[in-house]
XYZ file of C-alpha atoms in Angstrom:
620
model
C -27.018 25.420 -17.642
C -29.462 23.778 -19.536
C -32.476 21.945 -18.059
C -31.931 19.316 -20.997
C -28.479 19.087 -19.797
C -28.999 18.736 -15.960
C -30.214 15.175 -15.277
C -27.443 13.641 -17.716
C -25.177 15.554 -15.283
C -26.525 14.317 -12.512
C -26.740 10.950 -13.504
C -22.398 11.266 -13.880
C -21.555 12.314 -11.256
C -23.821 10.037 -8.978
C -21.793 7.375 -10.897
C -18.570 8.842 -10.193
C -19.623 9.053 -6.747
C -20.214 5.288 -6.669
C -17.692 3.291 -3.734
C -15.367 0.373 -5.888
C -17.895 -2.801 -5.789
C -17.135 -4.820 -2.969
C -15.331 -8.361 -1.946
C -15.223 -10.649 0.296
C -12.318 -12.546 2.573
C -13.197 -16.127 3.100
C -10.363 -16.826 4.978
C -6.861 -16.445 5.728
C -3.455 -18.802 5.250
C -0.554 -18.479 7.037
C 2.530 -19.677 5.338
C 6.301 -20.671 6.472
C 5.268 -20.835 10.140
C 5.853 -24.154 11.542
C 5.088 -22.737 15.503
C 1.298 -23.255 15.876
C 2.060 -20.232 18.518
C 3.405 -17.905 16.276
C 0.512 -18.968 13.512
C -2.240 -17.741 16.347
C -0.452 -14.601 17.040
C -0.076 -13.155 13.613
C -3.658 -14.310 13.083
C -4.987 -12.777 16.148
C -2.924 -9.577 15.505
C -4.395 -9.052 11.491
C -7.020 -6.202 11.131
C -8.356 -8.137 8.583
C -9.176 -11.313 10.814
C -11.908 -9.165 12.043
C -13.570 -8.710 8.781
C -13.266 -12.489 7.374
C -16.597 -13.389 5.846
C -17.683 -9.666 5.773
C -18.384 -7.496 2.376
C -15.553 -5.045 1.769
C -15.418 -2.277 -0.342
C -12.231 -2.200 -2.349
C -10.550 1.260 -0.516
C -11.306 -0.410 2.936
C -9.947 -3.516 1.814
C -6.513 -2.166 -0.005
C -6.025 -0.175 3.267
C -5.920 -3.759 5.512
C -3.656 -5.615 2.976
C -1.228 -3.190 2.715
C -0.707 -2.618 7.294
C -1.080 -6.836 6.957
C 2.564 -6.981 6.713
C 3.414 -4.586 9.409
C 0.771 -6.157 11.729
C 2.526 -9.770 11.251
C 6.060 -8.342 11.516
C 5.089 -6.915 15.325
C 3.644 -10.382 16.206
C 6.244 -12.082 15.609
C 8.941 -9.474 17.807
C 7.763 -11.472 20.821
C 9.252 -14.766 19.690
C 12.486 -13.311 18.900
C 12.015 -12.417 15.395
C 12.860 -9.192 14.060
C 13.584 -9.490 10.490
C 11.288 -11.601 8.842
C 10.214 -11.729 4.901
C 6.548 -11.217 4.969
C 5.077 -11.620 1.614
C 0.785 -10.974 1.302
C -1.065 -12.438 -1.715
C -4.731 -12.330 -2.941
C -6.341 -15.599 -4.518
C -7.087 -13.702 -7.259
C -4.022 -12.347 -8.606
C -0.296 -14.286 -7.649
C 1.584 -11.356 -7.475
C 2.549 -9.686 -3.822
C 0.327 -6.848 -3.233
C 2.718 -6.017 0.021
C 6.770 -7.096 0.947
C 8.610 -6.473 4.086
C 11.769 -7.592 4.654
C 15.169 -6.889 6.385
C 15.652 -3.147 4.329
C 13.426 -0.082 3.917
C 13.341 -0.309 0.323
C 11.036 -3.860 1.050
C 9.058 -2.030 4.009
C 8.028 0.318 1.525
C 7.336 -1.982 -1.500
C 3.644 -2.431 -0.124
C 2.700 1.532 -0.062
C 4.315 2.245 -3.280
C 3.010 -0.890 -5.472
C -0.082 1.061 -8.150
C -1.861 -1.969 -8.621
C -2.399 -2.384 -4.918
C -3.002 1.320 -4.524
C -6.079 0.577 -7.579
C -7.380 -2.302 -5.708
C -6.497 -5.028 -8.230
C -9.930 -7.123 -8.942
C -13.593 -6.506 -7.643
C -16.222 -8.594 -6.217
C -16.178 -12.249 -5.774
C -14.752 -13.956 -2.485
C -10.690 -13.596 -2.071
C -8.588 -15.881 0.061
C -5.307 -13.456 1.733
C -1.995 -15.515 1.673
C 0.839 -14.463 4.252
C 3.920 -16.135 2.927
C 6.630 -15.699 5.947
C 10.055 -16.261 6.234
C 10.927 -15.941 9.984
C 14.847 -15.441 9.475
C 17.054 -15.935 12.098
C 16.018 -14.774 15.805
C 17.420 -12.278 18.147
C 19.460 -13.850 20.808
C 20.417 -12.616 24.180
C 23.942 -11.246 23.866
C 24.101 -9.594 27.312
C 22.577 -10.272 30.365
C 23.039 -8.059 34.041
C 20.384 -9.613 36.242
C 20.396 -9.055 40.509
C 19.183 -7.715 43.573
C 20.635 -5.486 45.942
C 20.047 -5.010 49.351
C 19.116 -8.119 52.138
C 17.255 -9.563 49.290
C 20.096 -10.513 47.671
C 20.854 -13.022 50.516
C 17.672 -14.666 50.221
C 17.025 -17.914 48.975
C 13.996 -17.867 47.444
C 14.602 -14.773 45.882
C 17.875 -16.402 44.402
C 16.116 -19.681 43.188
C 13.917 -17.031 41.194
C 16.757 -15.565 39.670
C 18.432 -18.957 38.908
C 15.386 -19.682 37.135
C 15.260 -16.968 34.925
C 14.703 -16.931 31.393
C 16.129 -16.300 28.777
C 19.655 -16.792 29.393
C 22.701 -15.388 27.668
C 22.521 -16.957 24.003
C 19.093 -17.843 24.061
C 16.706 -16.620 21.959
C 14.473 -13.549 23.210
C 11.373 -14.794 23.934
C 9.138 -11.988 25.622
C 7.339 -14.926 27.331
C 9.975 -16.533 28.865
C 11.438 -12.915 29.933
C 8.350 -11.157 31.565
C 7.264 -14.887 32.958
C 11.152 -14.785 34.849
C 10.752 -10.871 35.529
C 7.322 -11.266 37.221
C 9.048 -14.465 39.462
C 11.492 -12.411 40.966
C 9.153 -9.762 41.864
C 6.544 -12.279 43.267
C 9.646 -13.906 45.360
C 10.229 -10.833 46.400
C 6.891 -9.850 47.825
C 6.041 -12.937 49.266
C 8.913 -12.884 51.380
C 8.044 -9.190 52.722
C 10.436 -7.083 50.160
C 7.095 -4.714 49.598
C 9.412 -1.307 49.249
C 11.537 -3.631 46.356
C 11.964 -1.353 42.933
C 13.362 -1.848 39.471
C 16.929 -0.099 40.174
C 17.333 -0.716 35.940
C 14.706 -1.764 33.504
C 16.107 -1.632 30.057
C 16.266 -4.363 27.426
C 18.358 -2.844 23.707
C 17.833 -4.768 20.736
C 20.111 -4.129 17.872
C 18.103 -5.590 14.704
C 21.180 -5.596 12.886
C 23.408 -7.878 14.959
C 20.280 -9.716 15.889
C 21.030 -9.559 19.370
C 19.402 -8.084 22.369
C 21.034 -6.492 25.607
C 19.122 -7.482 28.936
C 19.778 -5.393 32.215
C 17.162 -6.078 35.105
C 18.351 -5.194 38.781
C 16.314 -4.613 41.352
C 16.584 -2.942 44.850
C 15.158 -5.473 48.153
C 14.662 -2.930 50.441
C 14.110 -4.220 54.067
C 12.408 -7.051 54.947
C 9.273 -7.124 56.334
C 7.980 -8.716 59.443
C 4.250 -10.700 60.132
C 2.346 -8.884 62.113
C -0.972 -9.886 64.216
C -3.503 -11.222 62.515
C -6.967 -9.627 62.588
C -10.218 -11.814 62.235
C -13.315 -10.582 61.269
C -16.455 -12.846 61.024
C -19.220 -11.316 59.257
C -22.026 -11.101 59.740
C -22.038 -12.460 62.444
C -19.589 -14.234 64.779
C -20.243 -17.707 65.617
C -16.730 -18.688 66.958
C -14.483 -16.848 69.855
C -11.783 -15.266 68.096
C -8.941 -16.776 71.046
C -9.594 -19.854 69.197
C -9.125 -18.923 66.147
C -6.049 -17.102 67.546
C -4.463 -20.495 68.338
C -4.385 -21.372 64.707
C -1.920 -18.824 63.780
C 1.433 -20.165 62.901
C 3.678 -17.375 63.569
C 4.571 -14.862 66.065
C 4.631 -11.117 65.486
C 8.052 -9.943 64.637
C 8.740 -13.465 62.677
C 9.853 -12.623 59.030
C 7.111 -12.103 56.822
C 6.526 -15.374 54.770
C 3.743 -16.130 52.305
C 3.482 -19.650 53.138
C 2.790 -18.669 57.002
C -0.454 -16.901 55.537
C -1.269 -19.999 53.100
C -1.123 -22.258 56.164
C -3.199 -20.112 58.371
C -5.842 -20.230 55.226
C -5.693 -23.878 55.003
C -6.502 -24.576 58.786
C -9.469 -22.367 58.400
C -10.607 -23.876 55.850
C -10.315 -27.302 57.255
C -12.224 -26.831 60.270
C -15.000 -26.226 57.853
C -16.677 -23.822 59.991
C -16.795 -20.602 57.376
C -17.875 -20.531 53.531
C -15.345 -17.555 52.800
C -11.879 -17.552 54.279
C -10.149 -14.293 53.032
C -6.584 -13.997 54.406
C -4.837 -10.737 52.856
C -1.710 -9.543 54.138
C -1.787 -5.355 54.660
C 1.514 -3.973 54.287
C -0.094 -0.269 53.587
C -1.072 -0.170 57.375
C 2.315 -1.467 58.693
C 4.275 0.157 61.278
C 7.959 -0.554 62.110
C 7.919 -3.157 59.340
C 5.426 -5.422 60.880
C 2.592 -5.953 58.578
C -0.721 -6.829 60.058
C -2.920 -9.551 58.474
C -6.473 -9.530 57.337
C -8.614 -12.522 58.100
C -12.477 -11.970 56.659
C -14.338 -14.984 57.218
C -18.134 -15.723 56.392
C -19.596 -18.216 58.340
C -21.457 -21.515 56.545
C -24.596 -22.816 57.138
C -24.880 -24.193 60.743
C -26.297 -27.769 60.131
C -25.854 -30.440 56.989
C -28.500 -32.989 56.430
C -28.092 -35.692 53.994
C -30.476 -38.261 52.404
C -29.811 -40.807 50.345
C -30.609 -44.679 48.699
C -28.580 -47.475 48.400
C -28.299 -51.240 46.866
C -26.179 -53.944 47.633
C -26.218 -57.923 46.542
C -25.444 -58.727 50.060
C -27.102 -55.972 51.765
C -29.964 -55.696 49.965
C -31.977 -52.035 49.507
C -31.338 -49.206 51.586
C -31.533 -45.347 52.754
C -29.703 -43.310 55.037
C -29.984 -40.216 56.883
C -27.760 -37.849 58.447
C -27.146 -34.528 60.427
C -24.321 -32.588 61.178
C -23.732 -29.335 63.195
C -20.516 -27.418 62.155
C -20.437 -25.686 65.191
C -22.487 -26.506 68.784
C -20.919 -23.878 70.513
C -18.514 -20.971 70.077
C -16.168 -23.228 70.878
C -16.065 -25.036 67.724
C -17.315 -28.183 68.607
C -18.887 -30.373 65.943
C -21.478 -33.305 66.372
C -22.822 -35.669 63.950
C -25.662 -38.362 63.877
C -25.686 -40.879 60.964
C -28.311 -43.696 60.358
C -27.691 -46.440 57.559
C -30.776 -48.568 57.187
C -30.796 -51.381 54.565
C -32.331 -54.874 54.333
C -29.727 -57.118 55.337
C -26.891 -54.920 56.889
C -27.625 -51.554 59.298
C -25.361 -49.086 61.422
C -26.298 -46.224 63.468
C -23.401 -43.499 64.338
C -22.850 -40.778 67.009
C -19.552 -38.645 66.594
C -18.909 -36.028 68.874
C -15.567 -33.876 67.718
C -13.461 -31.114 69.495
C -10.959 -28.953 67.823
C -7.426 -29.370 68.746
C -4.853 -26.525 68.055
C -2.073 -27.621 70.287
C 1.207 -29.045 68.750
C -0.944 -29.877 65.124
C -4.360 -28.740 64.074
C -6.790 -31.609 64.610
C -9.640 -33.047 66.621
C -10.318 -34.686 69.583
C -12.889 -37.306 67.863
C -15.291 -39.438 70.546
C -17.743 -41.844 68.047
C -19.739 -44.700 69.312
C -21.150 -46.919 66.470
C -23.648 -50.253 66.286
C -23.601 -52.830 62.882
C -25.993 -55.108 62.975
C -25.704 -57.599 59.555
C -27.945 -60.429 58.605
C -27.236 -61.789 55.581
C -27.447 -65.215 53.863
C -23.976 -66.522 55.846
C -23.381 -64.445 58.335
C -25.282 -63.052 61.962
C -23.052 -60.527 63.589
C -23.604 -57.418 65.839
C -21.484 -55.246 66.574
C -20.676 -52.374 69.128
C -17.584 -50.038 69.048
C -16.242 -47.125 71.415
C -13.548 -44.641 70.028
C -11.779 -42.404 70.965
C -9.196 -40.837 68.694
C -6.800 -37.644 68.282
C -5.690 -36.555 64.520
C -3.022 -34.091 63.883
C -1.939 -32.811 60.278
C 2.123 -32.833 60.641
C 2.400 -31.260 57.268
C 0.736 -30.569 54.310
C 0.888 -34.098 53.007
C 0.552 -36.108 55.899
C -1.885 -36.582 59.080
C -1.602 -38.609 62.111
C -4.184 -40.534 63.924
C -3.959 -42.144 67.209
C -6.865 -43.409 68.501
C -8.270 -46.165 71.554
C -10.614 -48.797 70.363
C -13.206 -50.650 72.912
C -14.910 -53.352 70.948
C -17.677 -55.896 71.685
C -19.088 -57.850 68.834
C -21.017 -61.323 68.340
C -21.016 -63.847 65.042
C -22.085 -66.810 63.774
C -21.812 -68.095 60.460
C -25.086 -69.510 58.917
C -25.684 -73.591 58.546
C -28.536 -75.181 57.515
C -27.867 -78.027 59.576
C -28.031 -75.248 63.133
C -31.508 -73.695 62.545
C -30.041 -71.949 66.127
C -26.929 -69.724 65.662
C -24.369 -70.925 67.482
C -22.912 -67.376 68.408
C -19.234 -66.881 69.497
C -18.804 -63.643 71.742
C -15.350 -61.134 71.699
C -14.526 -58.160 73.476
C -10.971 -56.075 73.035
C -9.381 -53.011 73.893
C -6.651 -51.977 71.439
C -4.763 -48.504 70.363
C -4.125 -48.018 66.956
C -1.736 -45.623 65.476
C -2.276 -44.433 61.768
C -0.463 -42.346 59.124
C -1.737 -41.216 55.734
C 0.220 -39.568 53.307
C -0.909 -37.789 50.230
C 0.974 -35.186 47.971
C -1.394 -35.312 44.489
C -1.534 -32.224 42.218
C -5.699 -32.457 42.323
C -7.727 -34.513 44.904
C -10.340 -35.478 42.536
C -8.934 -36.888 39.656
C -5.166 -36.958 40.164
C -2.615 -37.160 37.305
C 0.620 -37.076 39.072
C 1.657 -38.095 42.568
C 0.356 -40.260 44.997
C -0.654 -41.269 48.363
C 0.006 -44.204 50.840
C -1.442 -45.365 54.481
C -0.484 -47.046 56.995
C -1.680 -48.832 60.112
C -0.365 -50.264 63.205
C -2.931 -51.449 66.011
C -2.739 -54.455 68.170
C -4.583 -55.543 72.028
C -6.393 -58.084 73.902
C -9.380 -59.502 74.615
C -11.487 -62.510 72.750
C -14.096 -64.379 74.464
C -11.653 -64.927 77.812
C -9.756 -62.008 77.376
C -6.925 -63.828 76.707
C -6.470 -63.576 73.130
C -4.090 -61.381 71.655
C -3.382 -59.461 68.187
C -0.821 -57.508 66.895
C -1.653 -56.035 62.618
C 0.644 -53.876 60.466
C -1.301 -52.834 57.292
C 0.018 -50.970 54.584
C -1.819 -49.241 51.439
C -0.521 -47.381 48.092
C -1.615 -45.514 45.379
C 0.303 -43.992 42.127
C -1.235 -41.417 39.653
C 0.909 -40.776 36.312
C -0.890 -39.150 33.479
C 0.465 -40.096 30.118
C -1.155 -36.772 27.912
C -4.086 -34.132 28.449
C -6.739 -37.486 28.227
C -4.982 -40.500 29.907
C -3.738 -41.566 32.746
C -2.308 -44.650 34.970
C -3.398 -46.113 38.199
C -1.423 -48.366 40.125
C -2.455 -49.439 43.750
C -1.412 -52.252 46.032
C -2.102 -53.413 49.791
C -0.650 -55.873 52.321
C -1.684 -56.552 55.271
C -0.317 -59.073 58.053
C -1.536 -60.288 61.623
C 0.470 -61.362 64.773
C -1.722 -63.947 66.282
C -1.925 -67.108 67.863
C -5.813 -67.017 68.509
C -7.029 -66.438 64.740
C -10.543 -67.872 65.862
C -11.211 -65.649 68.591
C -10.892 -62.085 66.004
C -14.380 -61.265 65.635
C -14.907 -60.639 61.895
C -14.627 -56.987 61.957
C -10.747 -57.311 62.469
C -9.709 -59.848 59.815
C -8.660 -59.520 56.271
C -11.041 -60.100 53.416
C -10.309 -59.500 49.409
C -12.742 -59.773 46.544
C -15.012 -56.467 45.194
C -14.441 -53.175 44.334
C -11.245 -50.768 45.169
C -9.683 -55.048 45.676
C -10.166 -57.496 43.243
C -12.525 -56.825 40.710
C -13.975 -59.795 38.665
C -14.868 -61.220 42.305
C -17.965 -60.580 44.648
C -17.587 -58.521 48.045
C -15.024 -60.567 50.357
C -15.367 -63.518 48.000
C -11.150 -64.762 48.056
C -10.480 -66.502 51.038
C -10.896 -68.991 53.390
C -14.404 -70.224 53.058
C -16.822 -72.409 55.232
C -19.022 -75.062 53.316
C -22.228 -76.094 54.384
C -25.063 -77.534 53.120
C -26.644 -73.414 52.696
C -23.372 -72.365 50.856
C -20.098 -71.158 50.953
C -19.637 -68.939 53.642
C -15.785 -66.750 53.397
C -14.852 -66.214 56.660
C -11.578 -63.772 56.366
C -7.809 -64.234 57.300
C -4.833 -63.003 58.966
C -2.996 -62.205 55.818
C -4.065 -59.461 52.621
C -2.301 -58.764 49.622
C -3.694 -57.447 46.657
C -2.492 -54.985 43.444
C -4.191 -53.631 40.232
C -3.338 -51.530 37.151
C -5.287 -49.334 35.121
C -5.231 -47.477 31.729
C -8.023 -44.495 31.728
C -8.722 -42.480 28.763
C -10.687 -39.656 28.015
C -12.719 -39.896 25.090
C -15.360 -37.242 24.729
C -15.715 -34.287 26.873
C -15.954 -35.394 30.638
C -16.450 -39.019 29.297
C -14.341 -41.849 29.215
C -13.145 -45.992 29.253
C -11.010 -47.709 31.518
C -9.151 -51.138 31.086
C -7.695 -53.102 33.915
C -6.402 -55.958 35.692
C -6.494 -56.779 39.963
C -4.877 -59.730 41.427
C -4.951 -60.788 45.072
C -5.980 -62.703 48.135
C -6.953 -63.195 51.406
C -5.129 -66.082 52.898
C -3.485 -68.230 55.607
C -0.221 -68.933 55.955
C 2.063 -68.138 52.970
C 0.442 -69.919 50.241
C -1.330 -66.333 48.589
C -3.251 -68.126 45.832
C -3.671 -65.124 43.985
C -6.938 -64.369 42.352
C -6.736 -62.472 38.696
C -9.441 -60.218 37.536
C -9.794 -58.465 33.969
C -12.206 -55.640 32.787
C -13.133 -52.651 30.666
C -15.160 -49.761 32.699
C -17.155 -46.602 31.788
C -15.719 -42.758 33.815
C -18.128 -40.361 33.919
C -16.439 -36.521 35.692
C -19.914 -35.663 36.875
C -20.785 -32.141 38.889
C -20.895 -34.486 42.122
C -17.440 -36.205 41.377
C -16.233 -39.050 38.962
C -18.629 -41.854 38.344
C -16.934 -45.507 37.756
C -19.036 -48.353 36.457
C -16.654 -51.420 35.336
C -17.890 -54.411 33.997
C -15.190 -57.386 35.314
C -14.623 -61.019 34.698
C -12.605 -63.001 37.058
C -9.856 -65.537 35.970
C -9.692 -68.274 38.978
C -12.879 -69.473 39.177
C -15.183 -66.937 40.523
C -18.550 -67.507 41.892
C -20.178 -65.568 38.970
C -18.928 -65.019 35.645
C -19.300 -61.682 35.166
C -19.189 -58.684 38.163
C -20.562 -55.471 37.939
C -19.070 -52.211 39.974
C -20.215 -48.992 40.575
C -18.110 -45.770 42.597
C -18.555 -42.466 42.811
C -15.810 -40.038 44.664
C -12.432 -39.240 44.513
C -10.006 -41.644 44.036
C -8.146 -40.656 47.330
């Protein structure tokens, strides 16, 4: 060749060597779908979705267009449609560059369309168009669902087939079906069915009758049985194992039940002894159908102190200071030592607590507690002795029954008696209480409730003649209206049987006004009052009734507002004179738990116009 003729030839067939110039998606539009589900999954199952805002040469680009249609077509199979009309269109240029419908001819159009196949415009950014036409679904025509074997006799295995999804007529959701296939096989294993097998597995769908032939049946096997259960503390041991022992809630040979294992993990946890509570069933090493239990526990740290700072408007500034040991001994006991030290108001606290596994978990609780409170109306000390046993009946409710000793002293403040003229009380009462609580989160609930209530009654007063008899009662109600708002509702009565009202030290009468009562209102502020010439002194009563309701919303994130109103009183008699507070309030879901601060303004002539309230914790 040449030498004049070589670089011109070069020159060509770098050129012809050139890739097509490239584009660029900016984004894509689904059309036709009105199911925000079905929009995600046809977006999320595009090729192309993974090269939006990327540069694309035109081969690369031809190649995801024309498998767009195909892509689309399998995301939809899961909700039931099998012959939709997928159309896919380029910004630049209106005409399809891809059509799939019910016939082969259509699935084909997109392969065998030449301007598609030349890559139909260069350059510039494109926007991709999915037109769809979803078309009628495929429906269940057929359905053969079961269980043989001593499964089929069981009832939570039939509940799980009772429950399954979809049924004959319905459309074929692959959701709803391997949602209802995987309930039946959970049923099954958590109530010891572990050698249960898919007898049939086979689900026909015959595009053109748009219908789809389900046949699930499955074969028990024998039931298993609990076995022992086998604790392990690592790394160390801290607690004897026969104790733990006594927490088990079955017997070997019983019929293997999940809900046996969830309860023994739920009393473990409640004793608060371990960090890690691990309890795994192990029906690889059973033997004559008894399947032992795994129980790894890791112990927790052996002592909690706590610090902390307080302010009141009665009680002025404050600390406090605490220490608790989980466990004194291998025998579980606990002990605790709490000191609350502010200006006006101050209470020490010794609690000694055994653990009690006979009839219901609990403790054997012995506390011993002095209150000493000098604020602007009121000298009183106090001293109290108790000694209490708590059982949980079930997983909603726990029972306390408990023996009070109590010796306290009181005046009320007058500037006219620069000496307090004390009044002295000792009684000796039981008290019997029952709390209630079924919630679906402790925290911040949003459906359920929870309710308490007290009985406790003795004698004693400043002859030891005096006698009391109180029934107290307490409710709460969680409903949550959407993802970011919910109601509260809450109410409390409370009633005494007494003819000696002045001889109940002021530790055991009823006082409203403050936060979690009447907001709008300070601390104990509705009442019976004294009046002096140093103020108005509220003294409590025999009687309590109070109620409130509350709209919460979610704004931003974990931040939100409250509105509210409380009503109530404290009161003699059966004249209430209900008190009405209104407010707005600021919720905070901090890492410690929710924050309230409301801002209140009471409606009957409250002591100041405007209250402020702060609470942190759960609202249980």
């Amino acid at each position: 060749m040449p030498p004049t003729l070589r670089l011109p030839l070069a020159f060509a067939l770098c050129a012809l060597a050139l890739p097509a110039s490239a584009a660029t998606v900016a984004r894509i539009e689904i059309q036709g779908l009105a199911d925000e589900a079905m929009r995600a999954n046809v977006l999320s199952a595009l090729s192309l979705q993974d090269e939006v805002g990327d540069d694309l040469r035109a081969r690369r680009l031809n190649h995801l267009l024309r498998i767009a249609a195909d892509e689309a077509r399998g995301a939809l199979e899961p909700f039931g449609y099998y012959a939709p009309t997928i159309s896919v269109h380029r910004s630049d240029r209106s005409e399809p560059v891809a059509v799939v419908g019910d016939d082969d001819a259509n699935e084909d159009a997109g392969n065998d369309n030449p301007e598609a196949a030349r890559g139909r415009g260069t350059g510039g950014e494109i926007v991709v168009i999915l037109r769809i036409a979803p078309g009628q679904p495929v429906r269940v025509r057929g359905l053969e669902l079961g269980v043989a074997g001593p499964g089929s006799d069981d009832r939570r295995v039939g509940e799980a087939l009772a429950a399954f999804q979809p049924q004959a007529g319905a459309v074929f959701d692959h959701r709803l079906y391997e949602a209802g296939k995987a309930r039946i096989a959970v049923a099954l294993a958590e109530h010891g069915y572990f050698d249960a097998g898919l007898a049939s597995h086979r689900v026909e769908v015959t595009r053109a009758q748009q219908a789809a032939d389900i046949d699930l049946r499955w074969n028990s096997g024998a039931r298993h049985a609990l076995g022992e259960a086998r604790f392990t503390q690592t790394p160390d041991a801290v607690i004897d194992q026969h104790l733990l022992a006594k927490l088990v809630p079955w017997s070997p040979g019983q019929p293997y039940d999940q809900a046996e294992l969830e309860r023994l993990r739920k009393s473990l946890v409640a004793l608060d002894y371990f960090a890690l509570v691990d309890v795994q069933a192990a029906p690889g090493q059973a033997g004559d159908l008894q399947v032992p239990v795994e129980v790894q526990l890791t112990p927790a740290k052996r002592s909690i102190y706590s610090f902390g700072a307080s302010y009141g408007t009665l009680s002025g500034a404050g600390i406090s200071a605490g220490v608790e040991r989980r466990y004194l001994n291998a025998r579980g006991h606990k002990a605790l030592a709490q000191v609350d030290w502010a200006e006006k108001r101050k209470t020490a606290t010794l609690q000694y607590r055994i653990p009690a596994f006979a009839w219901l978990d609990g403790w054997y609780t012995a506390s011993l507690q002095a209150a000493d409170e000098q604020t602007d109306y009121v000298n009183s000390r106090r001293l109290e002795l108790v000694g209490s046993r708590s059982g949980q009946y079930n997983d909603h409710l726990n029972l306390v029954a408990s023996l009070h000793v109590l010796r306290e002293r009181w005046a009320y403040a007058s500037v006219t008696r620069p000496t307090p003229d004390f009044q002295y009380a000792s009684f000796v009462y039981p008290s019997l209480r029952a709390e209630y609580i079924d919630v679906d989160e402790r925290m911040a609930p949003r459906r359920g409730g929870g309710a308490t209530l007290t009985l406790r009654g003795g004698k004693g007063g400043a002859d030891g003649r005096a006698t009391f008899t109180q029934l107290h009662a307490s409710v709460q109600w969680f409903h949550g209206l959407d993802a970011s708002s919910r109601l509260l509702a809450r109410g409390e009565l409370g009633h005494t049987f007494t003819a000696d009202l002045l001889e109940l030290p002021p530790s055991l009468r009823y006082y409203a006004g403050g936060d979690r009562s009447v907001r709008g209102y300070g601390w104990h502020e509705i009442g019976p009052s004294i009046r002096t010439n140093g103020g108005t002194y509220f003294t409590g009563a025999p009687n309590v009734v109070t109620a409130s309701l509350e709209y919460e919303r979610f704004i931003r994130g974990p931040w939100g507002m409250a509105v509210f109103v409380d009503t109530g009183s404290a009161f003699e008699g059966r004249d209430a004179d209900l008190h009405t507070g209104v407010g707005i309030g600021l919720r905070w879901r901090s890492p410690v738990g929710p924050v309230r601060v409301d801002i209140a303004r009471g409606l009957n002539a409250p002591d100041s116009p405007i209250t402020l309230h702060l609470n942190i914790g759960a609202d249980l």
